[in-house]
Amino acid sequence: MDTQTLVRLLDLAGIAVFALSGALMAVRLRQTLVTAAFFALVTGVGGGSVRDLLIGAPVFWVQDGAIAAVCIAISLVVWMTPERWWHGQLLEWADAIGLAAYAVFGTAKALAWGVPPVPALLMGVITGCVGGTIRDILAGVPSIIVRPEIYVTAAALASGLFLLLLWIGAGTPVAAVVGAVAGFILRGAAIRWSLALPAYRDPRADR
């Protein structure tokens, strides 16, 4: 598999599962098909849109009509199928896959547009996290990024490991797969065992 194909697959994987998580959120809130499609679209493309605006690239989904079509198609499937198919933590696991894949893809795209490594890492985190944040805000639920549960850290791990492996000479396909898998494992562990970072505690409160 060549590098371009792998990057494209990571892009589509991130979009598809984020769109799925957006549509699932709308269905759980008993919203209309139009709302489900809107949630799927903004969740699927939100992070990448912000990334492209920041790095000065054409907003990707405006240039590729298939992406919006995929998001809408996913929302239609979710809205028309029995709710029992989507019980449990599917939303969280779909989001975890999108987070890891999209964080790596966002970093790779930023590098391709000449962004230095540290800002490129941050572009990966933005790509992975912003779509889910928009989804939660629209749904009126507390966003996961303001909770101590491990989320942004998993995106940073995926992006950082991808960059590290590139720096030591690993090929892009290896670096991308390892980074994405590591980010997914960390996020999956947080889902499975409710792992969280320590929250701020005012030292004066202990006096």
Short mmCIF file of C-alpha atoms in Angstrom, two decimals:
data_model
loop_
_atom_site.label_atom_id
_atom_site.label_comp_id
_atom_site.label_asym_id
_atom_site.label_seq_id
_atom_site.Cartn_x
_atom_site.Cartn_y
_atom_site.Cartn_z
CA MET A 1 0.00 0.00 0.00
CA ASP A 2 1.52 3.34 -0.99
CA THR A 3 1.61 6.39 1.27
CA GLN A 4 -1.07 8.32 -0.62
CA THR A 5 -3.51 5.42 -0.43
CA LEU A 6 -2.91 4.93 3.31
CA VAL A 7 -3.40 8.63 4.06
CA ARG A 8 -6.63 8.61 2.03
CA LEU A 9 -7.92 5.57 3.93
CA LEU A 10 -7.13 7.21 7.29
CA ASP A 11 -8.97 10.30 6.14
CA LEU A 12 -12.07 8.38 5.09
CA ALA A 13 -12.00 6.21 8.22
CA GLY A 14 -11.91 9.25 10.46
CA ILE A 15 -14.69 10.99 8.57
CA ALA A 16 -16.92 7.92 8.46
CA VAL A 17 -16.73 7.01 12.13
CA PHE A 18 -17.05 10.60 13.29
CA ALA A 19 -20.11 10.96 11.06
CA LEU A 20 -21.45 7.77 12.65
CA SER A 21 -20.96 9.19 16.13
CA GLY A 22 -22.73 12.41 15.14
CA ALA A 23 -25.69 10.55 13.68
CA LEU A 24 -25.89 8.31 16.76
CA MET A 25 -26.00 11.35 19.01
CA ALA A 26 -28.89 12.83 17.03
CA VAL A 27 -30.83 9.54 17.08
CA ARG A 28 -30.39 9.18 20.83
CA LEU A 29 -31.80 12.67 21.20
CA ARG A 30 -34.82 11.62 19.05
CA GLN A 31 -34.05 14.18 16.35
CA THR A 32 -35.22 14.29 12.73
CA LEU A 33 -33.36 12.83 9.75
CA VAL A 34 -32.30 16.33 8.72
CA THR A 35 -30.77 16.92 12.16
CA ALA A 36 -29.05 13.53 12.07
CA ALA A 37 -27.54 14.36 8.68
CA PHE A 38 -26.39 17.75 9.96
CA PHE A 39 -24.83 16.19 13.07
CA ALA A 40 -23.09 13.57 10.91
CA LEU A 41 -21.68 16.20 8.56
CA VAL A 42 -20.42 18.69 11.14
CA THR A 43 -18.94 15.93 13.28
CA GLY A 44 -17.29 14.27 10.32
CA VAL A 45 -15.73 17.38 8.79
CA GLY A 46 -15.54 19.83 11.72
CA GLY A 47 -12.00 19.13 12.89
CA GLY A 48 -10.58 18.90 9.38
CA SER A 49 -12.27 22.15 8.37
CA VAL A 50 -10.69 24.04 11.28
CA ARG A 51 -7.30 22.47 10.48
CA ASP A 52 -7.48 23.48 6.81
CA LEU A 53 -8.44 27.04 7.68
CA LEU A 54 -5.49 27.29 10.09
CA ILE A 55 -2.87 25.88 7.69
CA GLY A 56 -4.16 27.80 4.68
CA ALA A 57 -5.33 24.75 2.72
CA PRO A 58 -8.58 24.52 0.71
CA VAL A 59 -11.28 23.14 3.00
CA PHE A 60 -11.10 19.48 2.06
CA TRP A 61 -14.74 18.47 1.90
CA VAL A 62 -15.69 21.44 -0.26
CA GLN A 63 -13.29 20.05 -2.87
CA ASP A 64 -14.57 16.46 -2.61
CA GLY A 65 -18.30 15.95 -2.97
CA ALA A 66 -18.09 12.29 -1.96
CA ILE A 67 -17.31 13.22 1.63
CA ALA A 68 -20.60 15.01 2.31
CA ALA A 69 -22.42 12.19 0.53
CA VAL A 70 -20.78 9.60 2.81
CA CYS A 71 -21.77 11.55 5.93
CA ILE A 72 -25.37 11.89 4.78
CA ALA A 73 -25.55 8.22 3.78
CA ILE A 74 -24.29 7.15 7.22
CA SER A 75 -26.90 9.31 8.93
CA LEU A 76 -29.61 7.74 6.76
CA VAL A 77 -28.51 4.22 7.71
CA VAL A 78 -28.46 5.06 11.42
CA TRP A 79 -31.81 6.85 11.35
CA MET A 80 -33.60 4.05 9.46
CA THR A 81 -32.25 1.04 11.41
CA PRO A 82 -33.53 -0.31 14.75
CA GLU A 83 -32.20 1.51 17.78
CA ARG A 84 -31.16 -1.78 19.37
CA TRP A 85 -28.39 -2.03 16.76
CA TRP A 86 -26.75 1.03 18.27
CA HIS A 87 -27.02 0.32 22.00
CA GLY A 88 -24.08 0.32 24.38
CA GLN A 89 -20.87 2.24 23.90
CA LEU A 90 -20.82 2.21 20.11
CA LEU A 91 -20.78 6.01 19.98
CA GLU A 92 -17.73 6.12 22.25
CA TRP A 93 -15.88 3.41 20.30
CA ALA A 94 -16.68 4.99 16.94
CA ASP A 95 -15.42 8.28 18.28
CA ALA A 96 -12.21 6.57 19.52
CA ILE A 97 -11.46 5.17 16.06
CA GLY A 98 -12.07 8.53 14.43
CA LEU A 99 -10.00 10.34 17.04
CA ALA A 100 -6.91 8.19 16.46
CA ALA A 101 -7.13 7.97 12.68
CA TYR A 102 -7.93 11.62 12.21
CA ALA A 103 -5.21 12.83 14.58
CA VAL A 104 -2.58 11.06 12.48
CA PHE A 105 -4.10 12.22 9.21
CA GLY A 106 -4.30 15.83 10.43
CA THR A 107 -0.64 15.79 11.41
CA ALA A 108 0.39 14.26 8.07
CA LYS A 109 -1.57 16.86 6.12
CA ALA A 110 -0.11 19.72 8.15
CA LEU A 111 3.42 18.43 7.47
CA ALA A 112 2.61 18.18 3.76
CA TRP A 113 1.63 21.86 3.81
CA GLY A 114 4.95 22.87 5.36
CA VAL A 115 3.84 23.20 8.98
CA PRO A 116 6.70 22.54 11.48
CA PRO A 117 6.46 19.40 13.65
CA VAL A 118 5.13 20.91 16.90
CA PRO A 119 2.33 22.94 15.28
CA ALA A 120 1.65 19.91 13.06
CA LEU A 121 1.10 17.83 16.20
CA LEU A 122 -1.39 20.41 17.41
CA MET A 123 -3.13 20.35 14.02
CA GLY A 124 -3.52 16.60 14.50
CA VAL A 125 -5.10 17.11 17.91
CA ILE A 126 -7.45 19.76 16.52
CA THR A 127 -8.41 17.49 13.62
CA GLY A 128 -9.18 14.63 15.99
CA CYS A 129 -10.99 16.54 18.72
CA VAL A 130 -12.91 19.48 17.27
CA GLY A 131 -15.59 17.51 15.40
CA GLY A 132 -16.66 15.67 18.55
CA THR A 133 -16.60 18.92 20.49
CA ILE A 134 -18.94 20.59 17.97
CA ARG A 135 -21.24 17.55 18.15
CA ASP A 136 -21.46 17.74 21.94
CA ILE A 137 -22.10 21.50 21.92
CA LEU A 138 -24.91 21.13 19.39
CA ALA A 139 -26.39 18.28 21.43
CA GLY A 140 -26.26 20.35 24.61
CA VAL A 141 -24.18 17.79 26.50
CA PRO A 142 -20.93 18.44 28.40
CA SER A 143 -18.05 18.12 25.97
CA ILE A 144 -15.53 15.40 26.76
CA ILE A 145 -12.64 17.84 26.44
CA VAL A 146 -13.76 19.63 29.60
CA ARG A 147 -13.83 16.39 31.56
CA PRO A 148 -10.72 14.72 33.00
CA GLU A 149 -11.31 11.52 31.00
CA ILE A 150 -8.42 10.75 28.64
CA TYR A 151 -9.32 12.07 25.19
CA VAL A 152 -7.10 14.89 23.94
CA THR A 153 -4.15 12.97 25.39
CA ALA A 154 -4.96 10.00 23.13
CA ALA A 155 -5.00 12.26 20.07
CA ALA A 156 -1.69 13.80 21.15
CA LEU A 157 -0.19 10.32 21.58
CA ALA A 158 -1.26 9.29 18.07
CA SER A 159 0.13 12.47 16.53
CA GLY A 160 3.30 12.53 18.63
CA LEU A 161 4.17 8.89 17.99
CA PHE A 162 3.58 9.38 14.27
CA LEU A 163 6.03 12.30 14.26
CA LEU A 164 8.58 10.44 16.37
CA LEU A 165 8.58 7.43 14.09
CA LEU A 166 8.97 9.65 11.04
CA TRP A 167 11.90 11.40 12.72
CA ILE A 168 13.75 8.15 13.42
CA GLY A 169 13.31 7.02 9.84
CA ALA A 170 10.25 4.78 9.83
CA GLY A 171 8.21 5.01 6.66
CA THR A 172 4.99 6.96 6.63
CA PRO A 173 2.75 3.84 6.43
CA VAL A 174 4.40 2.27 9.49
CA ALA A 175 4.39 5.53 11.45
CA ALA A 176 0.74 6.20 10.58
CA VAL A 177 -0.51 2.74 11.54
CA VAL A 178 1.48 2.56 14.78
CA GLY A 179 0.47 6.09 15.81
CA ALA A 180 -3.20 5.51 15.09
CA VAL A 181 -3.26 2.13 16.86
CA ALA A 182 -1.51 3.56 19.93
CA GLY A 183 -3.96 6.45 20.15
CA PHE A 184 -6.91 4.09 19.78
CA ILE A 185 -5.57 1.72 22.47
CA LEU A 186 -5.14 4.58 24.95
CA ARG A 187 -8.59 5.96 24.25
CA GLY A 188 -10.08 2.45 24.35
CA ALA A 189 -8.48 1.83 27.73
CA ALA A 190 -9.98 5.07 28.99
CA ILE A 191 -13.43 3.95 27.80
CA ARG A 192 -13.06 0.45 29.22
CA TRP A 193 -11.65 1.36 32.63
CA SER A 194 -12.75 5.02 32.97
CA LEU A 195 -9.17 6.27 33.01
CA ALA A 196 -8.77 9.97 33.65
CA LEU A 197 -6.05 12.51 34.24
CA PRO A 198 -5.90 14.14 37.68
CA ALA A 199 -8.00 17.28 37.82
CA TYR A 200 -6.68 20.57 39.21
CA ARG A 201 -6.91 20.87 42.95
CA ASP A 202 -6.37 24.15 44.74
CA PRO A 203 -3.56 23.61 47.27
CA ARG A 204 -5.17 26.14 49.59
CA ALA A 205 -8.22 23.90 49.89
CA ASP A 206 -6.13 21.39 51.86
CA ARG A 207 -5.08 23.90 54.47
#
